[in-house]
Coordinates of C-alpha atoms in Angstrom, one line a residue:
Chain A
M1 CA 27.0 26.4 -24.7
K2 CA 26.1 22.3 -23.8
D3 CA 24.6 21.8 -20.4
L4 CA 26.6 20.1 -18.8
R5 CA 24.3 19.9 -15.1
N6 CA 22.2 16.8 -15.8
E7 CA 25.4 14.7 -16.9
M8 CA 26.3 12.5 -15.1
P9 CA 29.6 12.2 -12.8
P10 CA 32.3 9.3 -14.5
E11 CA 32.8 8.8 -11.0
L12 CA 28.9 7.6 -10.4
D13 CA 29.1 5.3 -12.9
E14 CA 32.3 3.0 -11.0
M15 CA 30.3 3.3 -7.8
F16 CA 27.8 1.5 -9.7
R17 CA 29.5 -0.9 -11.0
R18 CA 32.6 -1.1 -8.5
R19 CA 29.3 -1.7 -5.7
E20 CA 26.9 -4.3 -7.6
G21 CA 28.5 -7.2 -7.0
D22 CA 27.7 -6.0 -2.9
V23 CA 24.4 -7.1 -3.4
G24 CA 25.0 -10.8 -2.7
M25 CA 22.9 -14.2 -3.9
V26 CA 18.8 -13.9 -4.2
P27 CA 17.8 -15.0 -1.3
E28 CA 14.8 -17.5 -1.9
L29 CA 11.6 -16.2 -1.6
S30 CA 10.8 -16.8 2.1
V31 CA 8.7 -18.5 3.9
R32 CA 7.0 -14.7 5.7
A33 CA 7.4 -14.2 2.2
R34 CA 5.1 -16.9 0.8
R35 CA 2.9 -16.7 3.8
R36 CA 1.5 -13.1 3.1
I37 CA 1.6 -13.8 -0.6
R38 CA -1.1 -16.7 0.8
T39 CA -2.6 -14.7 3.2
R40 CA -3.1 -12.3 0.5
Q41 CA -4.6 -15.2 -2.7
G42 CA -6.8 -16.6 0.3
L43 CA -8.7 -13.7 0.8
V44 CA -9.4 -14.7 -3.1
A45 CA -10.2 -18.2 -3.0
A46 CA -13.7 -17.2 -0.4
A47 CA -14.4 -16.3 -2.8
A48 CA -15.7 -19.2 -4.5
I49 CA -17.2 -16.8 -7.6
L50 CA -13.2 -15.7 -8.2
A51 CA -12.3 -18.9 -7.7
V52 CA -14.2 -21.0 -10.1
A53 CA -12.8 -17.6 -12.4
A54 CA -9.2 -18.1 -11.3
A55 CA -9.2 -22.0 -12.1
T56 CA -11.0 -21.8 -15.5
A57 CA -8.7 -18.0 -16.1
I58 CA -5.1 -21.5 -15.6
A59 CA -6.2 -23.9 -17.6
V60 CA -7.1 -21.8 -20.2
N61 CA -3.4 -20.2 -19.5
L62 CA -1.9 -23.0 -19.8
A63 CA -3.9 -24.8 -22.3
V64 CA -2.3 -21.8 -24.2
V65 CA 1.6 -22.5 -22.7
G66 CA 0.8 -26.0 -23.4
R67 CA 0.4 -26.3 -26.9
G68 CA 2.4 -23.6 -27.8
D69 CA 6.4 -22.7 -26.8
P70 CA 7.1 -24.9 -23.8
D71 CA 9.6 -21.9 -22.6
I72 CA 6.6 -19.0 -23.0
G73 CA 6.0 -18.8 -19.7
D74 CA 10.1 -17.3 -19.2
E75 CA 9.7 -14.3 -22.1
P76 CA 10.6 -11.6 -20.5
P77 CA 7.4 -9.2 -20.6
A78 CA 6.4 -6.4 -23.4
P79 CA 7.4 -3.3 -22.5
S80 CA 4.2 -1.7 -20.5
G81 CA 3.6 0.9 -23.0
P82 CA 2.4 4.7 -22.2
V83 CA 2.5 6.2 -18.7
P84 CA -0.8 7.2 -18.3
T85 CA -0.4 10.7 -16.5
H86 CA -3.1 12.7 -17.3
V87 CA -5.8 12.8 -15.0
A88 CA -9.0 11.9 -16.2
A89 CA -11.6 11.3 -13.1
T90 CA -11.4 12.4 -9.8
G91 CA -13.9 11.7 -6.1
R92 CA -12.9 11.1 -2.9
T93 CA -14.2 8.7 -0.2
D94 CA -15.3 9.4 3.4
L95 CA -11.6 8.3 4.2
F96 CA -9.3 10.0 1.5
R97 CA -8.8 11.4 -2.0
W98 CA -8.3 9.8 -5.2
R99 CA -7.9 10.2 -9.6
V100 CA -7.6 7.5 -12.1
L101 CA -5.0 9.2 -15.0
T102 CA -4.9 7.2 -18.4
A103 CA -2.7 7.9 -21.3
P104 CA -4.0 7.3 -25.1
E105 CA -5.9 3.7 -26.1
Q106 CA -2.8 1.7 -27.6
G107 CA -3.6 -1.7 -29.3
G108 CA -7.3 -1.9 -28.1
R109 CA -6.0 -1.8 -24.3
L110 CA -6.0 1.6 -22.3
P111 CA -3.6 2.0 -19.5
T112 CA -4.8 3.2 -16.4
R113 CA -3.5 4.4 -13.2
L114 CA -4.8 5.1 -9.6
Q115 CA -3.7 7.4 -7.1
T116 CA -4.6 8.2 -3.9
A117 CA -4.1 11.0 -1.4
S118 CA -4.7 12.3 1.5
L119 CA -7.6 14.6 2.8
V120 CA -5.5 17.2 4.3
D121 CA -2.7 17.6 1.6
D122 CA -1.8 17.0 -1.9
F123 CA 0.7 14.1 -2.2
W124 CA -0.8 11.8 -4.0
Y125 CA 0.7 8.1 -4.5
D126 CA -0.3 5.1 -7.1
V127 CA -1.6 2.2 -5.6
T128 CA -2.6 0.2 -8.7
S129 CA -1.8 0.4 -12.7
T130 CA -4.2 -2.0 -15.2
R131 CA -4.1 -1.2 -19.1
L132 CA -8.1 -2.4 -19.5
D133 CA -9.3 -3.9 -22.2
V134 CA -11.8 -1.5 -24.3
Q135 CA -12.8 -4.4 -27.1
P136 CA -14.6 -5.6 -27.2
E137 CA -16.4 -5.1 -24.1
A138 CA -15.2 -2.2 -21.5
E139 CA -12.8 -3.9 -18.6
V140 CA -13.8 -2.3 -15.3
D141 CA -11.2 -2.9 -12.2
T142 CA -11.2 -1.6 -8.6
Y143 CA -9.8 -0.2 -5.2
L144 CA -11.3 -1.8 -2.3
P145 CA -8.2 0.0 0.3
A146 CA -9.2 -2.5 3.6
G147 CA -10.9 -5.2 4.5
V148 CA -14.8 -5.8 5.6
F149 CA -15.5 -3.9 8.5
T150 CA -17.5 -5.4 11.8
D151 CA -18.8 -2.1 12.6
V152 CA -18.5 0.7 9.4
P153 CA -19.4 0.2 6.3
N154 CA -15.8 0.2 3.3
R155 CA -16.3 2.1 -0.3
V156 CA -14.1 0.9 -2.9
V157 CA -13.5 2.6 -6.0
V158 CA -14.7 1.1 -9.3
W159 CA -13.6 2.3 -13.0
G160 CA -14.1 1.5 -16.5
A161 CA -13.3 2.0 -19.4
F162 CA -16.3 3.2 -22.6
A163 CA -16.7 0.4 -24.6
P164 CA -17.7 2.0 -28.6
G165 CA -21.1 2.5 -28.6
V166 CA -21.8 2.5 -25.3
D167 CA -22.5 6.1 -24.1
R168 CA -24.3 5.0 -20.1
V169 CA -22.7 3.1 -17.3
V170 CA -24.8 1.7 -15.1
I171 CA -23.8 0.4 -11.5
D172 CA -25.7 -2.3 -9.2
P173 CA -23.9 -1.7 -6.4
G174 CA -25.4 -5.2 -5.2
T175 CA -25.0 -6.9 -1.7
P176 CA -22.7 -5.0 0.5
C177 CA -20.0 -6.4 1.5
S178 CA -20.1 -7.1 5.2
G179 CA -24.1 -8.9 3.9
R180 CA -25.5 -5.5 6.3
G181 CA -28.9 -3.9 5.4
Q182 CA -28.8 -2.3 1.1
A183 CA -24.8 -1.1 -0.6
G184 CA -27.0 2.1 -1.9
P185 CA -28.9 3.2 -4.8
P186 CA -27.6 2.4 -8.4
V187 CA -24.9 5.0 -10.1
T188 CA -25.3 6.5 -13.4
V189 CA -22.6 7.8 -15.9
D190 CA -22.5 9.3 -19.0
R191 CA -20.5 9.5 -21.1
A192 CA -18.2 13.0 -21.4
D193 CA -15.0 13.8 -22.8
E194 CA -13.3 10.9 -21.6
P195 CA -13.0 7.2 -22.6
I196 CA -12.9 6.3 -19.2
W197 CA -16.0 6.1 -16.0
A198 CA -15.0 6.3 -12.1
V199 CA -17.1 6.1 -9.0
T200 CA -16.5 5.3 -5.6
M201 CA -20.2 3.2 -3.7
E202 CA -19.5 0.2 -0.5
C203 CA -18.2 -2.9 -1.0
G204 CA -20.8 -5.7 -3.0
D205 CA -21.4 -8.0 -5.6
A206 CA -22.0 -5.0 -7.9
T207 CA -23.3 -6.1 -11.2
V208 CA -22.6 -3.2 -14.5
T209 CA -24.7 -2.7 -17.5
E210 CA -23.8 -0.4 -20.5
F211 CA -26.2 1.6 -23.0
D212 CA -26.1 2.6 -26.4
A213 CA -27.1 6.3 -27.3
S214 CA -30.7 5.4 -26.8
G215 CA -31.0 3.8 -24.2
E216 CA -30.5 0.5 -25.4
E217 CA -28.9 -1.9 -22.9
V218 CA -25.9 -3.5 -24.6
A219 CA -23.8 -5.6 -22.2
S220 CA -24.4 -6.5 -19.0
R221 CA -21.6 -8.8 -16.2
P222 CA -20.6 -8.8 -12.2
M223 CA -17.9 -6.8 -11.6
P224 CA -14.3 -8.2 -10.7
D225 CA -15.0 -9.1 -6.7
P226 CA -12.3 -5.9 -5.2
Q227 CA -9.7 -6.9 -3.6
P228 CA -8.5 -5.9 -0.5
V229 CA -5.6 -4.2 -0.4
Y230 CA -4.7 -4.1 3.4
T231 CA -5.3 -7.4 4.7
W232 CA -4.1 -6.5 7.9
A233 CA -7.2 -3.2 8.8
I234 CA -9.0 -3.9 11.6
T235 CA -11.5 -0.7 11.2
T236 CA -12.0 3.3 9.9
A237 CA -12.1 6.3 11.2
K238 CA -11.9 10.2 10.8
G239 CA -9.9 12.1 13.0
D240 CA -8.0 15.4 12.2
G241 CA -8.7 16.0 10.0
K242 CA -7.8 12.4 8.3
G243 CA -9.7 9.0 6.7
W244 CA -7.9 6.3 9.5
F245 CA -7.1 2.7 9.2
L246 CA -6.6 0.5 13.0
Q247 CA -4.1 -1.8 10.9
R248 CA -3.4 -4.6 13.4
L249 CA 0.1 -4.8 13.1
V250 CA 2.0 -8.8 12.8
D251 CA 5.0 -8.2 11.2
G252 CA 7.4 -8.9 14.0
E253 CA 5.9 -7.7 17.6
G254 CA 2.4 -7.7 18.0
G255 CA 0.6 -4.1 18.2
V256 CA -2.1 -1.7 16.6
A257 CA -1.7 1.4 14.2
I258 CA -3.2 3.6 12.3
G259 CA -2.6 4.9 9.2
D260 CA -3.9 7.6 6.8
A261 CA -5.8 6.1 4.3
G262 CA -5.0 8.2 1.7
I263 CA -1.4 7.0 2.0
P264 CA 0.1 3.1 1.2
N265 CA 1.2 1.7 4.1
D266 CA 1.3 4.7 6.1
L267 CA 2.0 4.1 10.3
Q268 CA 1.6 7.3 12.6
T269 CA 1.3 6.0 16.0
I270 CA 2.3 2.9 16.9
I271 CA 1.4 0.9 19.8
R272 CA 3.5 -2.4 20.5
E273 CA 3.0 -5.1 23.1
R274 CA 6.2 -4.0 25.1
D275 CA 4.0 -0.2 25.3
L276 CA 1.9 -2.6 27.2
G277 CA 3.9 -3.9 29.7
D278 CA 2.1 -5.1 32.4
D279 CA -0.3 -2.2 32.8
P280 CA -4.3 -2.5 31.6
V281 CA -4.2 -0.8 29.3
V282 CA -2.0 0.9 26.6
W283 CA -3.6 3.5 24.0
G284 CA -3.4 6.3 21.7
S285 CA -5.8 8.6 19.5
T286 CA -5.2 10.7 16.6
A287 CA -5.4 15.0 18.0
V288 CA -8.6 16.9 18.9
R289 CA -10.1 19.2 15.8
P290 CA -12.2 21.0 16.4
D291 CA -15.1 19.9 14.6
G292 CA -15.1 16.3 14.6
A293 CA -14.2 13.5 17.1
K294 CA -11.4 11.6 18.8
F295 CA -10.3 8.3 17.7
V296 CA -8.9 6.3 20.7
F297 CA -7.4 3.0 20.3
G298 CA -5.4 0.4 21.9
L299 CA -4.0 -2.7 23.4
N300 CA -5.5 -4.1 26.9
A301 CA -4.4 -6.7 29.1
R302 CA -7.1 -9.7 28.5
T303 CA -8.3 -9.4 32.2
V304 CA -9.5 -6.4 31.1
D305 CA -12.5 -7.4 30.7
S306 CA -14.5 -3.7 29.3
I307 CA -13.3 -0.7 28.4
V308 CA -15.5 3.0 28.0
V309 CA -14.7 5.8 27.3
V310 CA -16.9 8.6 29.7
H311 CA -17.8 12.0 28.4
D312 CA -20.0 15.6 29.1
D313 CA -22.8 14.2 27.2
G314 CA -22.9 10.6 28.1
L315 CA -20.8 7.2 27.8
V316 CA -19.2 5.6 24.7
R317 CA -18.2 2.0 25.0
A318 CA -15.2 0.3 23.2
S319 CA -15.1 -1.9 19.8
T320 CA -12.9 -5.4 21.3
Q321 CA -11.5 -7.9 18.6
D322 CA -9.8 -10.3 21.1
F323 CA -7.1 -12.3 17.9
I324 CA -6.1 -15.9 19.0
E325 CA -2.7 -15.5 18.7
D326 CA -2.0 -12.5 20.6
P327 CA -1.6 -12.1 24.3
Y328 CA -3.5 -9.2 24.5
G329 CA -6.5 -7.5 22.9
T330 CA -6.7 -4.7 20.9
F331 CA -10.0 -1.8 21.8
W332 CA -11.2 1.0 19.9
I333 CA -13.5 4.0 20.6
R334 CA -15.5 6.8 19.0
V335 CA -15.2 9.8 21.4
P336 CA -17.5 12.8 19.9
F337 CA -17.2 16.0 20.1
T338 CA -16.3 17.0 23.7
T339 CA -14.2 18.9 26.0
Q340 CA -14.0 16.6 28.6
A341 CA -13.8 12.7 28.5
L342 CA -12.4 10.3 31.4
L343 CA -11.6 6.7 29.6
L344 CA -12.0 3.6 32.4
A345 CA -10.6 -0.3 32.9
F346 CA -12.8 -3.4 33.9
D347 CA -12.2 -6.4 34.4
A348 CA -14.8 -9.4 34.3
S349 CA -16.4 -8.1 38.7
C350 CA -16.7 -4.6 37.2
S351 CA -13.8 -3.2 38.9
E352 CA -11.8 -0.1 38.2
V353 CA -8.7 -1.8 36.8
A354 CA -7.3 1.6 34.2
R355 CA -8.2 5.7 34.6
A356 CA -7.1 8.0 32.5
P357 CA -8.7 11.1 31.2
V358 CA -8.3 10.7 27.1
I359 CA -10.2 15.0 26.6
G360 CA -9.3 17.8 28.6
E361 CA -8.5 16.6 32.4
G362 CA -11.7 14.2 32.8
A363 CA -13.8 15.6 35.0
V364 CA -16.7 13.9 34.2
T365 CA -19.3 12.1 35.9
V366 CA -18.7 8.6 36.5
P367 CA -22.5 6.9 35.6
A368 CA -23.4 3.7 37.6
D369 CA -24.1 1.6 35.0
A370 CA -20.5 2.9 33.1
C371 CA -19.5 -1.1 33.5
Q372 CA -21.5 -4.5 32.4
P373 CA -20.0 -7.1 32.1
S374 CA -19.8 -8.8 29.0
Chain B
M1 CA 9.6 -31.2 3.5
V2 CA 6.4 -30.1 3.1
D3 CA 5.6 -27.4 -0.1
E4 CA 4.8 -24.0 1.6
L5 CA 3.6 -23.6 -1.6
Q6 CA 0.9 -26.3 -2.1
P7 CA -1.8 -25.6 1.0
V8 CA -4.4 -27.5 1.4
E9 CA -6.1 -24.2 1.5
L10 CA -5.6 -23.3 -2.1
S11 CA -7.6 -24.6 -5.6
T12 CA -5.0 -25.5 -8.2
G13 CA -5.4 -22.3 -9.9
L14 CA -4.4 -19.7 -7.6
R15 CA -1.1 -22.4 -7.1
G16 CA -0.6 -22.3 -10.5
K17 CA -0.3 -18.2 -9.3
V18 CA 2.0 -18.5 -6.7
D19 CA 3.5 -21.2 -9.3
R20 CA 3.6 -18.2 -12.2
L21 CA 4.8 -15.8 -9.6
E22 CA 7.9 -18.3 -8.1
E23 CA 9.2 -18.5 -11.3
A24 CA 8.4 -14.2 -11.7
Y25 CA 10.8 -13.2 -8.8
L26 CA 13.2 -15.7 -9.8
R27 CA 13.5 -13.8 -13.3
S28 CA 12.9 -10.4 -12.2
A29 CA 14.6 -10.2 -7.6
P30 CA 18.1 -10.2 -9.3
A31 CA 17.6 -6.8 -10.4
G32 CA 14.9 -5.3 -8.0
L33 CA 17.2 -6.0 -5.4
R34 CA 20.4 -4.3 -7.2
L35 CA 18.4 -1.2 -7.5
A36 CA 17.0 -1.6 -3.8
Y37 CA 20.1 -2.2 -2.0
F38 CA 21.1 1.6 -3.6
L39 CA 18.1 3.6 -2.6
T40 CA 18.7 1.6 0.6
G41 CA 22.1 1.2 0.9
D42 CA 21.8 -1.6 3.0
R43 CA 21.3 -5.1 1.5
D44 CA 19.6 -6.3 4.1
Q45 CA 16.5 -4.3 3.9
A46 CA 17.0 -4.6 0.3
Q47 CA 16.2 -8.2 0.3
D48 CA 12.9 -6.8 2.4
L49 CA 12.3 -4.5 0.6
V50 CA 11.7 -6.8 -3.0
Q51 CA 10.1 -9.6 -1.4
D52 CA 7.6 -6.4 0.0
A53 CA 7.7 -5.9 -3.4
F54 CA 6.1 -9.2 -5.1
V55 CA 4.1 -10.5 -1.9
R56 CA 1.7 -6.8 -3.3
L57 CA 3.1 -8.2 -7.0
G58 CA 1.5 -11.4 -4.7
A59 CA -1.7 -9.6 -4.7
R60 CA -2.1 -8.6 -8.1
F61 CA -1.0 -10.6 -9.8
R62 CA -4.7 -11.7 -11.5
H63 CA -4.4 -8.5 -13.2
L64 CA -1.0 -8.2 -15.0
R65 CA -0.9 -10.2 -17.9
P66 CA 2.1 -12.2 -20.6
I67 CA 2.2 -8.8 -22.3
D68 CA 2.4 -6.6 -19.0
D69 CA 5.5 -5.1 -17.6
V70 CA 6.6 -6.9 -14.9
D71 CA 9.7 -5.9 -14.1
A72 CA 8.1 -2.4 -14.9
Y73 CA 5.5 -2.9 -11.6
L74 CA 8.9 -3.9 -9.3
R75 CA 10.4 -1.5 -9.8
R76 CA 8.0 0.9 -9.3
T77 CA 6.8 -0.9 -6.5
I78 CA 9.7 -1.6 -5.6
V79 CA 10.8 3.0 -4.7
N80 CA 7.3 3.2 -3.1
L81 CA 7.8 1.1 -0.5
F82 CA 11.1 2.9 0.0
S83 CA 9.7 5.6 -0.3
S84 CA 6.9 4.1 2.1
T85 CA 9.0 2.9 4.8
L86 CA 11.3 5.4 4.9
R87 CA 8.5 7.6 5.6
R88 CA 7.2 5.0 8.8
R89 CA 10.7 4.2 10.0
R90 CA 10.8 7.4 10.5
V91 CA 7.9 8.7 12.0
E92 CA 8.3 5.2 14.7
R93 CA 12.0 6.6 15.6
A94 CA 10.8 9.7 16.4
W95 CA 7.3 8.5 18.4
L96 CA 9.6 6.0 20.3
A97 CA 12.4 8.8 21.3
K98 CA 9.8 10.4 22.0
Q99 CA 8.2 7.6 24.5
R100 CA 11.8 7.0 25.5
G101 CA 12.6 10.9 25.6
A102 CA 16.1 10.7 23.6
E103 CA 16.9 9.3 20.2
P104 CA 18.5 6.1 19.9
P105 CA 22.5 7.2 19.9
A106 CA 23.0 6.6 15.5
V107 CA 26.1 3.2 14.9
L108 CA 28.3 2.9 12.5
G109 CA 28.4 -0.2 11.3
S110 CA 31.7 -2.7 9.4
D111 CA 30.9 -2.6 6.6
P112 CA 33.5 -1.2 4.0
A113 CA 30.7 0.5 2.0
E114 CA 31.0 3.2 4.0
R115 CA 34.0 4.1 3.3
D116 CA 33.9 4.9 -0.2
E117 CA 33.3 9.0 -0.4
M118 CA 30.3 8.6 -3.2
W119 CA 28.3 6.3 -2.2
R120 CA 28.3 7.7 1.3
A121 CA 27.0 10.7 -1.1
L122 CA 24.8 9.9 -2.6
Q123 CA 22.9 7.6 0.5
A124 CA 23.3 10.8 2.1
L125 CA 21.0 13.1 -0.6
P126 CA 17.6 13.1 0.6
D127 CA 14.9 10.0 -0.9
R128 CA 13.7 11.3 -3.9
Q129 CA 16.3 13.1 -4.8
R130 CA 18.9 9.4 -4.8
A131 CA 15.9 7.9 -5.8
A132 CA 15.8 9.5 -9.5
V133 CA 19.4 9.1 -9.8
V134 CA 19.8 6.2 -9.2
L135 CA 16.8 5.7 -11.8
R136 CA 18.3 8.1 -14.6
Y137 CA 21.9 6.0 -13.6
Y138 CA 21.7 3.2 -12.4
E139 CA 18.5 2.0 -14.5
D140 CA 19.6 4.4 -17.5
L141 CA 15.5 4.7 -17.3
P142 CA 14.6 7.3 -20.1
E143 CA 13.2 11.0 -17.7
R144 CA 8.7 9.7 -18.4
D145 CA 10.2 6.8 -17.5
A146 CA 12.2 7.4 -14.2
A147 CA 9.2 10.1 -13.5
A148 CA 7.3 8.2 -13.8
V149 CA 8.2 5.3 -11.7
L150 CA 8.4 8.8 -9.2
G151 CA 4.5 10.1 -9.6
C152 CA 6.1 13.3 -10.7
S153 CA 6.7 15.5 -14.2
S154 CA 10.0 15.4 -16.2
R155 CA 10.5 18.9 -15.2
A156 CA 10.4 18.2 -11.7
L157 CA 12.8 14.6 -11.7
N158 CA 14.8 16.6 -14.2
S159 CA 15.1 19.2 -11.5
L160 CA 16.4 16.2 -9.0
T161 CA 18.6 15.5 -10.1
A162 CA 20.7 18.4 -10.5
R163 CA 19.9 19.1 -7.4
A164 CA 21.2 16.0 -5.6
L165 CA 24.5 16.3 -8.9
A166 CA 24.6 19.3 -7.8
T167 CA 25.2 18.3 -3.9
L168 CA 27.6 15.4 -5.1
R169 CA 30.2 17.7 -7.2
S170 CA 29.8 20.2 -4.2
V171 CA 31.0 17.0 -2.1
G172 CA 33.9 17.0 -3.7
V173 CA 33.3 13.3 -4.8
G174 CA 36.5 12.2 -6.9
G175 CA 36.4 8.7 -7.3
E176 CA 38.1 7.1 -4.8
T177 CA 37.7 5.4 -1.9
S178 CA 39.1 6.4 1.3

């Protein structure tokens, strides 16, 4: 008997045809979209070495196009080949979990797909797909969710294919993206059953070196510069068992929001400029859980000079960032696990302008030196 | 008129990439816009979605080569953005409603689309079911490709599609517009 459950009703097809014309003309790529593209590519431009590489690549590309069919750039692309569904590597950063899926190699290229998930559930999201060259040298790709932070290190997921004859790969993290301290010791990955290797490491100008079974070096080259995906991330935090990005909102009305680092484009607690209104401070936070700290963040009027959270065991001063184009300031505080905590804001003369409990009733003793004018 | 695509800070190489992106936009945006329209049910949102997708494409353009399937990448990005945008808007609406103490009133527009029964039934489906139907029956993707776009197995896709079609049939959709 024929199974009709998944057969398309003719009415559905009619509706699709009927409504296709409603879409209207395709608008020009908007100025805002162009600016956003420019911003993202401007980040690349900031890395001089990558800019040189890009210019070279384009020059080669133009030369090839120039020699060939003048319409080659308009040719529709070929089918993308097999879809990666085999989980070949998994890992986690302190903010999110990740896994790399692969499909069988095709034409010397290995399809890979990177997915991320929150620390607290098992929903996986596609973040990037790449087909890595396997010969003659194995290609490497990177995923750096957000840019360089001023107060915390940033992790990058790096994965690559094992080239034929390569039994071991050593990744030396080099100088950290933040320019502070050491990015950690080299990471060694031995070939096992999978065609790829994948690691998490601190963002830096890493070098990837391949060795054969006898330990002889086969090739060594710099890792491609990781390109941040979330340009407007300000910092990261742990709270409520999750890893978070604190992000600046730049589309429409300004503000800040936090989103789960494992979920693409996630925005949860959102604070807009209008929420601040005439108040000196507006804040939001992650929930308190028995295992950890609370992340407090928000907007402040420009008349606010300093913000602190006083808790049972001490005091934490807020990190602040003022963007020139914003009429307000942005702040964030990592409050350690405690039962009572109180947020205080001061103006430049150390007059208290805001007071709010952030944990419990805020029943704490405020030290005399809570305000230190900046 | 100043060309927005030729800022002084961009090197020649990067400008070339933006121009190639513009070409890709002209070629692929119409199909992307139709997909986004069936997913969102709203022309403006569909346009935003496609432009956002191209911003993403711009960021990944250096990884895409001539033999890569830009259309497949765009399709996947639109569906992913559709899912995450809806989730974000739901969360934002819930948060704003909580702050204001009430849910904003639903507004019925004058769009003739709202009078199309099949259209309404499609838009009333849960997001992933709607995406499954659009990918399978409008985009005409094979099961495996549609499942890949949605990040699920073929079996899960079939289940989504079957539930969606059952819902469409159960609301008595007959193909006539009221």
